[in-house]
Short mmCIF file of C-alpha atoms and ligand atoms in Angstrom, two decimals:
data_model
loop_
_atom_site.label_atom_id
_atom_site.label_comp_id
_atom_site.label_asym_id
_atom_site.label_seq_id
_atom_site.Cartn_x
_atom_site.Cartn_y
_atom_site.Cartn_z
CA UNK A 1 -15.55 -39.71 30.22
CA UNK A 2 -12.31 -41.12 29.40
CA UNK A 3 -9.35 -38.75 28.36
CA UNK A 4 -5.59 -38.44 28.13
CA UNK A 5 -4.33 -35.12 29.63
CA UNK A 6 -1.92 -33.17 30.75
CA UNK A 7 -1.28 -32.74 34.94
CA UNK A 8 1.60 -29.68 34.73
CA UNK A 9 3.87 -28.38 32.11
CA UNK A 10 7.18 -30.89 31.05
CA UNK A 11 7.70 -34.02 29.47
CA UNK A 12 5.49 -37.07 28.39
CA UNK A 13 5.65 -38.08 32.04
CA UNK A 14 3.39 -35.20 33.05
CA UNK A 15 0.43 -37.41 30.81
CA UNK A 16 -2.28 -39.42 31.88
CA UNK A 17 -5.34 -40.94 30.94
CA UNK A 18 -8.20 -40.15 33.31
CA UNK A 19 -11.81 -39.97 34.01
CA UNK A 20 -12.65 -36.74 33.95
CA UNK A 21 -16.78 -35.12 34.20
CA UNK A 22 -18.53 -34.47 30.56
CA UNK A 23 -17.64 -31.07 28.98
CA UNK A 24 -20.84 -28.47 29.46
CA UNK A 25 -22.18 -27.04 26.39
CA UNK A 26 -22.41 -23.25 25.42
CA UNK A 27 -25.38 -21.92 23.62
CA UNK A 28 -23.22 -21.73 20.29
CA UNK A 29 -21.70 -25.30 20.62
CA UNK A 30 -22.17 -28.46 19.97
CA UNK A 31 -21.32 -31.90 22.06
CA UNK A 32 -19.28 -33.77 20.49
CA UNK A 33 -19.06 -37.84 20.42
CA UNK A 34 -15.39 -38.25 19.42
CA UNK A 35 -14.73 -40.95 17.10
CA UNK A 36 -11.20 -40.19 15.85
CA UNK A 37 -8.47 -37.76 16.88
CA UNK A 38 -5.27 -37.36 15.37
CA UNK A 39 -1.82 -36.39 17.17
CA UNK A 40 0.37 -33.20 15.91
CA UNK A 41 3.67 -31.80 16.83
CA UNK A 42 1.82 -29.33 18.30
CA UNK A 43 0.63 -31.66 21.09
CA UNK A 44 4.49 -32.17 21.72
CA UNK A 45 4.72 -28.33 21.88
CA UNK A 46 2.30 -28.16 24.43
CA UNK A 47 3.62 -30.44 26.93
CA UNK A 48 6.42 -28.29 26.91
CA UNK A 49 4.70 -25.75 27.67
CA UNK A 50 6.30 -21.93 26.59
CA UNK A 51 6.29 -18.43 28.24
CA UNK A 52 2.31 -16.58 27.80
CA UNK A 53 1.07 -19.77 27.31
CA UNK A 54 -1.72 -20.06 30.62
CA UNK A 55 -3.53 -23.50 30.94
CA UNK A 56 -5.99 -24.84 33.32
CA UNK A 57 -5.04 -28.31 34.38
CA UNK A 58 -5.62 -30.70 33.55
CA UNK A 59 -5.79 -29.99 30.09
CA UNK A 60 -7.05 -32.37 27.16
CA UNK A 61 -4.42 -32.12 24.38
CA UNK A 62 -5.64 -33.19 20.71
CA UNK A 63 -6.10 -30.25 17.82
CA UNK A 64 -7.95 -32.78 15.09
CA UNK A 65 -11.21 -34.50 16.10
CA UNK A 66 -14.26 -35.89 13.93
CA UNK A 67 -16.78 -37.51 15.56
CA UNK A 68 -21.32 -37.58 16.12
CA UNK A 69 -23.10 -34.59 17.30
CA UNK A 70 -24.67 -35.92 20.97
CA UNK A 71 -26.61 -32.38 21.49
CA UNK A 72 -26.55 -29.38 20.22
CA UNK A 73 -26.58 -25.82 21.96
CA UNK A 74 -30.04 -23.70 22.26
CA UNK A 75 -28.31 -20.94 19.40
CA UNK A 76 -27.18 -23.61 16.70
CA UNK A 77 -28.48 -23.62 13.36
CA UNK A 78 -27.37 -26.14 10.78
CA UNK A 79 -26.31 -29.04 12.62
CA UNK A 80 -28.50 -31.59 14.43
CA UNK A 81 -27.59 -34.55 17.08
CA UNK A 82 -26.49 -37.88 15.06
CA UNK A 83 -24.94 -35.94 12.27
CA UNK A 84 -21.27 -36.43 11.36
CA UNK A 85 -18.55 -33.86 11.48
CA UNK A 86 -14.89 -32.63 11.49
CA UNK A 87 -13.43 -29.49 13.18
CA UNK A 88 -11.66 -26.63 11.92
CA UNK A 89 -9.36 -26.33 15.08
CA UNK A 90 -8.78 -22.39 14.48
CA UNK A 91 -10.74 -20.22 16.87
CA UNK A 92 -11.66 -17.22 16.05
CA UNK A 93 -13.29 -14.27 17.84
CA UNK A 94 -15.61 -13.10 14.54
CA UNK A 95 -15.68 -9.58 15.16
CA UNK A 96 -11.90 -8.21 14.89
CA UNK A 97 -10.52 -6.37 11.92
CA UNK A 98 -8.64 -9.39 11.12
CA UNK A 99 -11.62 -11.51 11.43
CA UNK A 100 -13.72 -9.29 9.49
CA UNK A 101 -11.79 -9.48 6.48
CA UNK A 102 -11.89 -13.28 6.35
CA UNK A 103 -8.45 -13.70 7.71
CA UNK A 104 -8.92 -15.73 10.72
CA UNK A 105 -5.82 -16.93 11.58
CA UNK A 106 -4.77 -14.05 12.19
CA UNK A 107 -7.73 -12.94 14.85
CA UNK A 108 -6.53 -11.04 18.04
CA UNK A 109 -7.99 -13.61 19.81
CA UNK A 110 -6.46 -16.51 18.12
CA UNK A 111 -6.15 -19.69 19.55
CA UNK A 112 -5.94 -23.58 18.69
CA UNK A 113 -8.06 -26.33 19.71
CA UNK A 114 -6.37 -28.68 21.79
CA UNK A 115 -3.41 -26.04 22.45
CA UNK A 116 -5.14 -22.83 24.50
CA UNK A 117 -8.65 -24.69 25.01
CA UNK A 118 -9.59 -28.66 25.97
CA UNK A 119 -9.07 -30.48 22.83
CA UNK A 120 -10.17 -33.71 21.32
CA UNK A 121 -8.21 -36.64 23.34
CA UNK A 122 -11.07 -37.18 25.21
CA UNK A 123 -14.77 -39.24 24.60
CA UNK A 124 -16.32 -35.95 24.65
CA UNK A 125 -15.41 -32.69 23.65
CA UNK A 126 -17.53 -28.87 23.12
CA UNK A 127 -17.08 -27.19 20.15
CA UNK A 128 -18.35 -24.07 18.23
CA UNK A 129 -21.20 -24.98 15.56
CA UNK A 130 -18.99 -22.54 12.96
CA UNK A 131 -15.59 -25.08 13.54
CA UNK A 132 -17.29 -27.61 12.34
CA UNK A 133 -17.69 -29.19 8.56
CA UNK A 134 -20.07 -31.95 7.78
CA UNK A 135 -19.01 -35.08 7.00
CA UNK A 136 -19.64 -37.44 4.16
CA UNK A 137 -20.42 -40.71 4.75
CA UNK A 138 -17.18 -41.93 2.30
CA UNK A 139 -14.76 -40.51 4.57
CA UNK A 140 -13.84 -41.71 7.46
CA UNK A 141 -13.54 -40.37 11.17
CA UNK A 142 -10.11 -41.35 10.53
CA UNK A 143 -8.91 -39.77 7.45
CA UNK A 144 -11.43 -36.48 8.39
CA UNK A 145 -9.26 -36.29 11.48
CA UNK A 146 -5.79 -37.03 10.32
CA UNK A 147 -5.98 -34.54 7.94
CA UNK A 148 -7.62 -31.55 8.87
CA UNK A 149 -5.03 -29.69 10.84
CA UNK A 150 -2.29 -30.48 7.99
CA UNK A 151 -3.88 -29.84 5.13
CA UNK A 152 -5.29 -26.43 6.07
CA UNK A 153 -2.24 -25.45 7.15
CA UNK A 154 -0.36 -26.93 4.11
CA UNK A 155 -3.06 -24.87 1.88
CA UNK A 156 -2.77 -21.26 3.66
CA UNK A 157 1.22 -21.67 3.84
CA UNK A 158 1.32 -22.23 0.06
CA UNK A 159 -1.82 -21.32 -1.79
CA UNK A 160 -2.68 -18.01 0.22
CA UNK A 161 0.48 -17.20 2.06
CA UNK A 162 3.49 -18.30 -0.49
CA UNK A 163 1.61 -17.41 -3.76
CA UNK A 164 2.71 -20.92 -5.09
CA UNK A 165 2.53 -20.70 -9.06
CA UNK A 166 1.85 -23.49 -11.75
CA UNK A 167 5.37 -24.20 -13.05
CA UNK A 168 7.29 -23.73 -10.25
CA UNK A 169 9.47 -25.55 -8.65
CA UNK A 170 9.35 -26.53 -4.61
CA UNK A 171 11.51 -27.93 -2.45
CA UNK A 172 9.95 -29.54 0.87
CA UNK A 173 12.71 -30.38 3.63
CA UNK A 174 11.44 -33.51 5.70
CA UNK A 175 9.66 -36.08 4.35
CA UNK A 176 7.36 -38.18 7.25
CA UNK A 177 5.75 -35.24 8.63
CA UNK A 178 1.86 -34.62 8.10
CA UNK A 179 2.13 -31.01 6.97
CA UNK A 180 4.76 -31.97 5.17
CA UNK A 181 3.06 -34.64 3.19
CA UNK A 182 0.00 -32.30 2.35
CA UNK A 183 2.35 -29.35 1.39
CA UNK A 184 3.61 -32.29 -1.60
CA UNK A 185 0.28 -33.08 -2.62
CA UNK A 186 -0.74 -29.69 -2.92
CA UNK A 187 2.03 -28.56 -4.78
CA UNK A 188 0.98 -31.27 -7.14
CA UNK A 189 -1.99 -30.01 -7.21
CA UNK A 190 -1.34 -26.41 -7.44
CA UNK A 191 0.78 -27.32 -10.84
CA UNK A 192 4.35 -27.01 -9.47
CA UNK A 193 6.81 -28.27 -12.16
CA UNK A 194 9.68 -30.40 -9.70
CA UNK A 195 8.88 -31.36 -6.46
CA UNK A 196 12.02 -32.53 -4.41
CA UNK A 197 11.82 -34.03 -1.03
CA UNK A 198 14.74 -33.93 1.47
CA UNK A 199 13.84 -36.81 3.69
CA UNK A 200 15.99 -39.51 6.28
CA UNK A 201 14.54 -42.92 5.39
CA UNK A 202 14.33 -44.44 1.95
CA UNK A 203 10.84 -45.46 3.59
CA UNK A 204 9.96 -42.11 4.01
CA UNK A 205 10.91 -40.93 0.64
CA UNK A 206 8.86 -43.73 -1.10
CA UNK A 207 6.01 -42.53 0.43
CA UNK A 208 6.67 -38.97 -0.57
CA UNK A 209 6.97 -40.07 -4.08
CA UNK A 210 3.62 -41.82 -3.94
CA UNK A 211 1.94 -38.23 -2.96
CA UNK A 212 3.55 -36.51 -5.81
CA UNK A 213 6.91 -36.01 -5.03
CA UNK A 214 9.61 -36.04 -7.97
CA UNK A 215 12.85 -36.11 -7.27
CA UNK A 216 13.69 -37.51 -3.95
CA UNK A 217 16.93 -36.62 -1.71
CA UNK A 218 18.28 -39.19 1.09
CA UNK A 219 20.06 -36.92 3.75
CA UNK A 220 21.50 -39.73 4.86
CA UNK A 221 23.72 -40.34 1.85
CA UNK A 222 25.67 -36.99 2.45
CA UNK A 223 25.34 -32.88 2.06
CA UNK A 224 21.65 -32.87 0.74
CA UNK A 225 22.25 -28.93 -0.37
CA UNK A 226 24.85 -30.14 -2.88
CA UNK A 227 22.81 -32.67 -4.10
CA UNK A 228 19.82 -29.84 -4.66
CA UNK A 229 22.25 -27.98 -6.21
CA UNK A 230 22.74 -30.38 -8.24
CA UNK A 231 19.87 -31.62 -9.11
CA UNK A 232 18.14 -28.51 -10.24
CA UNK A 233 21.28 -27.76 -12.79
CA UNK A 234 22.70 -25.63 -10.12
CA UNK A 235 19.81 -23.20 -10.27
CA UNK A 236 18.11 -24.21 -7.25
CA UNK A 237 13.99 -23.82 -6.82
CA UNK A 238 11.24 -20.96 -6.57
CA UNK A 239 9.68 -22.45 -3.02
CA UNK A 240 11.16 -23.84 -0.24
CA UNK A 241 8.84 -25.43 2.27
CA UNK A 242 10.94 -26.07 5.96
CA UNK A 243 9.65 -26.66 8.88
CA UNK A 244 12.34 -28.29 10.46
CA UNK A 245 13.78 -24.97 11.49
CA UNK A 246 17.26 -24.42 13.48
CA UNK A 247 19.19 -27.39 11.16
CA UNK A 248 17.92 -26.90 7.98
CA UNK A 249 17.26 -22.81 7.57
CA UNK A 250 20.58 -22.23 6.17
CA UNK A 251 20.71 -24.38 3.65
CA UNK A 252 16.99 -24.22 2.76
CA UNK A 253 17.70 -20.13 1.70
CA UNK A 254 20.99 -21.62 0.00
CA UNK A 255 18.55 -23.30 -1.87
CA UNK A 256 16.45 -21.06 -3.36
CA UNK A 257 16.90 -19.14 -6.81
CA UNK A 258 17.39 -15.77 -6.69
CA UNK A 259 14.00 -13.71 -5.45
CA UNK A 260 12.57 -17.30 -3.56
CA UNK A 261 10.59 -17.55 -1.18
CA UNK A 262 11.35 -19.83 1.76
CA UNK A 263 7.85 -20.49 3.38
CA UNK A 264 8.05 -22.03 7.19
CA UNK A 265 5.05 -23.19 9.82
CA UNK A 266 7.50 -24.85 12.32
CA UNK A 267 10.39 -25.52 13.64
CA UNK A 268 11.12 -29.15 14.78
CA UNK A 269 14.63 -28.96 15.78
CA UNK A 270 14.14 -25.63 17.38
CA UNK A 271 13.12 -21.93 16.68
CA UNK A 272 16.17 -19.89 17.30
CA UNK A 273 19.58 -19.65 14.12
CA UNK A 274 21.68 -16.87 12.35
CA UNK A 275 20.73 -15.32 9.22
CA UNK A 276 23.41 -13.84 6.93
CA UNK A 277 21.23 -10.54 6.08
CA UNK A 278 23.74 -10.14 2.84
CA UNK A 279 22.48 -13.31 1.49
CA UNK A 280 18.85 -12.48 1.93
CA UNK A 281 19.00 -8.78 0.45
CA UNK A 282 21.32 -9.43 -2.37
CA UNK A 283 19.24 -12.34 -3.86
CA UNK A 284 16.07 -11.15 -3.13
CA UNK A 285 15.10 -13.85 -1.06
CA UNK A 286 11.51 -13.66 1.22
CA UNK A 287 10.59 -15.54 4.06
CA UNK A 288 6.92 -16.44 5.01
CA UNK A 289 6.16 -17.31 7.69
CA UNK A 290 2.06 -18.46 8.66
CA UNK A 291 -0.40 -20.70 11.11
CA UNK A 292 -3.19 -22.72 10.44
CA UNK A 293 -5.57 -21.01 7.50
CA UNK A 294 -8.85 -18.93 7.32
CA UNK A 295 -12.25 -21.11 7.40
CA UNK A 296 -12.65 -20.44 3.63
CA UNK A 297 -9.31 -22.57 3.55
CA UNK A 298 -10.45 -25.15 5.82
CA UNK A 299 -13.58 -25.52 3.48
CA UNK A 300 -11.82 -25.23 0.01
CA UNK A 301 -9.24 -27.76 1.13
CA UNK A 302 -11.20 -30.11 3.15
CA UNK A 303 -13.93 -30.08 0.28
CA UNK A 304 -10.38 -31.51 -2.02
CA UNK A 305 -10.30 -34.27 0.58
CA UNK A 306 -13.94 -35.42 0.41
CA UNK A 307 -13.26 -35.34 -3.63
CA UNK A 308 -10.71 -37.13 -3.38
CA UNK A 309 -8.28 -34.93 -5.08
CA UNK A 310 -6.16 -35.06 -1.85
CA UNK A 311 -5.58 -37.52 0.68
CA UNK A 312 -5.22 -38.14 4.36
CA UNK A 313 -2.15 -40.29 5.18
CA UNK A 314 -2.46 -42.50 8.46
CA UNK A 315 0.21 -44.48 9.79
CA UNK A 316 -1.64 -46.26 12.65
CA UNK A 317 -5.02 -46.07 14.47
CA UNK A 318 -4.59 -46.31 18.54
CA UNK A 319 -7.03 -46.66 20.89
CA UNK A 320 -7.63 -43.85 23.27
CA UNK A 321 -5.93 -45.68 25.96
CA UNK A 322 -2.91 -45.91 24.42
CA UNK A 323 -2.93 -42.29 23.58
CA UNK A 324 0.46 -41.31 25.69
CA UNK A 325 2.12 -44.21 24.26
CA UNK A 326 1.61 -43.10 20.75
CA UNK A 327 2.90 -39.50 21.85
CA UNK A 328 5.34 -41.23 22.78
CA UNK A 329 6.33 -42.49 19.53
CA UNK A 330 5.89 -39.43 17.61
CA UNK A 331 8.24 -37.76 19.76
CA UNK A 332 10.88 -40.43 18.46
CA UNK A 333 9.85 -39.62 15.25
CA UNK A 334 9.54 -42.66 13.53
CA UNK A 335 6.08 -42.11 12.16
CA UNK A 336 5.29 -42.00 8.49
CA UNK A 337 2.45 -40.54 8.36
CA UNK A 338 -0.20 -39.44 11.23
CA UNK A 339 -0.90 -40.72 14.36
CA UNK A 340 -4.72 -41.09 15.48
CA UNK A 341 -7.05 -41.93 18.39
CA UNK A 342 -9.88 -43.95 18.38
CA UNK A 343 -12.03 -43.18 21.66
ZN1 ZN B 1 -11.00 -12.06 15.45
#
């Protein structure tokens, strides 16, 4: 089969798109017949490569897939060859405390699809029957894959993990980013009274406004904190949604009213800044940080999507073949939306 993968740990040089033997099915899996896979940050992350992080090469990158069942394993109940699915890419091990308690993400043996184990840039790809979701025939491949990563992880960061509140307000700092663009539609959803949207291209913030955004902020125009300030009558908001990380942080907890919550799954312009511990103690501020979500949030939020309530947002469709190329491209970051593969 056909995949893009990664030889060694470094840049987007390190990538290539191979042959490589099918994947061999466990008793509890499934074969899957990829038919759309969408790109993440994450991806990026994992090129890069970071210390504890052990992979056998080469390694299939790709977190989101949808796709056909092409067999099923001996132990699977539920799901038959020719049916269609999409994957929650959170693996859990199902017995741990953590695990136990329906809280997934946060299993001792936690890992990603795509980022610890072969992932979906590939023809072909094994998966556990409980990952997966079944697929109505109104959604497509696609839109199953594009959104699935993002909007589970939008839902647990705000929903389960930031308590987000009808009437409140929420500040999300980037605008073009998937999670990004599901964390806006689901404060919509979730009854938030202002949504503002930090973003770089007037582009950008036109989509954001489409999605539910309602007041929009061009950081290219100038100090984007003042103009929060501003704009909220100098009160500033309840949430504050950054994943940008290292250049935003301090002015994303400048932002927040007293006894805010500042809720982050990322870090795109790097993990490491100082925090003025005055600041945080003295107005009561909280910062929450969370991964991916539970399966109960990857059904609850995916089961939005197939109502339509919220929606994927794909920027363009590449072939599988041109899989490093569009890596490429979202490391530039001009993307609007996600990035998928079509095998
Ligand atoms: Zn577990």
């Amino acid at each position: 089969m056909k995949a893009v993968v990664l030889r060694q740990h470094g840049t987007l040089e390190d990538l290539a798109y191979v042959d490589l033997p099918a994947p061999e099915i466990g008793p509890d899996e499934v074969l899957l017949e990829v038919k759309a896979a969408a790109l993440n940050r994450l991806d990026l992350w994992v090129v890069e490569g970071w210390p504890g992080l052990r992979l056998d090469f080469p390694h299939i990158l790709g977190s989101d897939g949808a796709g056909v069942i092409a067999a099923v394993g001996e132990r699977v109940e539920g799901f038959q060859v020719g049916d269609r699915v999409v994957v929650n890419p959170t693996l859990s091990c199902g017995r741990c405390d953590f695990c136990r308690a329906g809280r997934e993400n946060l299993c001792d043996e936690f890992k990603i699809i795509g980022e610890h184990v072969p992932g979906f840039f590939a023809q072909l790809a094994a998966v556990p029957a409980r990952n997966l979701l079944a697929l109505p025939d109104h959604v497509s491949f696609a839109e199953a894959a594009a959104a699935s990563l993002v909007l589970v992880t939008a839902w647990h960061m705000l929903v389960v993990a930031g308590r987000l509140r009808a009437g409140e307000d929420v500040l999300v700092v980037g605008a073009g980013g998937g999670v990004n663009s599901a964390a806006i539609q689901i404060a919509r959803l979730a009854g938030a009274r202002h949504i503002y949207v930090v973003g770089s291209t007037a582009a950008k913030l036109a989509q954001a406004e489409a999605l539910g955004a309602d007041a929009l902020i061009n950081r290219s125009e100038g100090d984007w904190g003042r103009a929060l300030y501003a704009a909220t009558g100098r009160r500033g908001v309840d949430v504050v949604v950054d994943n940008v990380g290292a250049a935003t942080f301090h002015t994303s907890l400048r932002s927040l009213k007293k006894g805010g919550r500042l809720l982050t799954v990322g870090n795109s312009t790097g993990p490491r800044f100082e925090l003025d511990n005055r600041y945080l103690f003295a107005r009561h501020l909280t910062i929450i940080g969370s991964t991916m979500g539970t399966q109960r949030d990857y059904e609850t939020v995916m089961g939005l999507l197939f109502a339509g309530r919220l929606q994927a947002v794909v920027d363009t469709v590449y072939p599988l073949s041109e899989g490093v190329e569009a890596l490429r491209r979202l490391e530039r970051g001009d993307v609007a939306g996600k990035l998928v593969l079509e095998p």
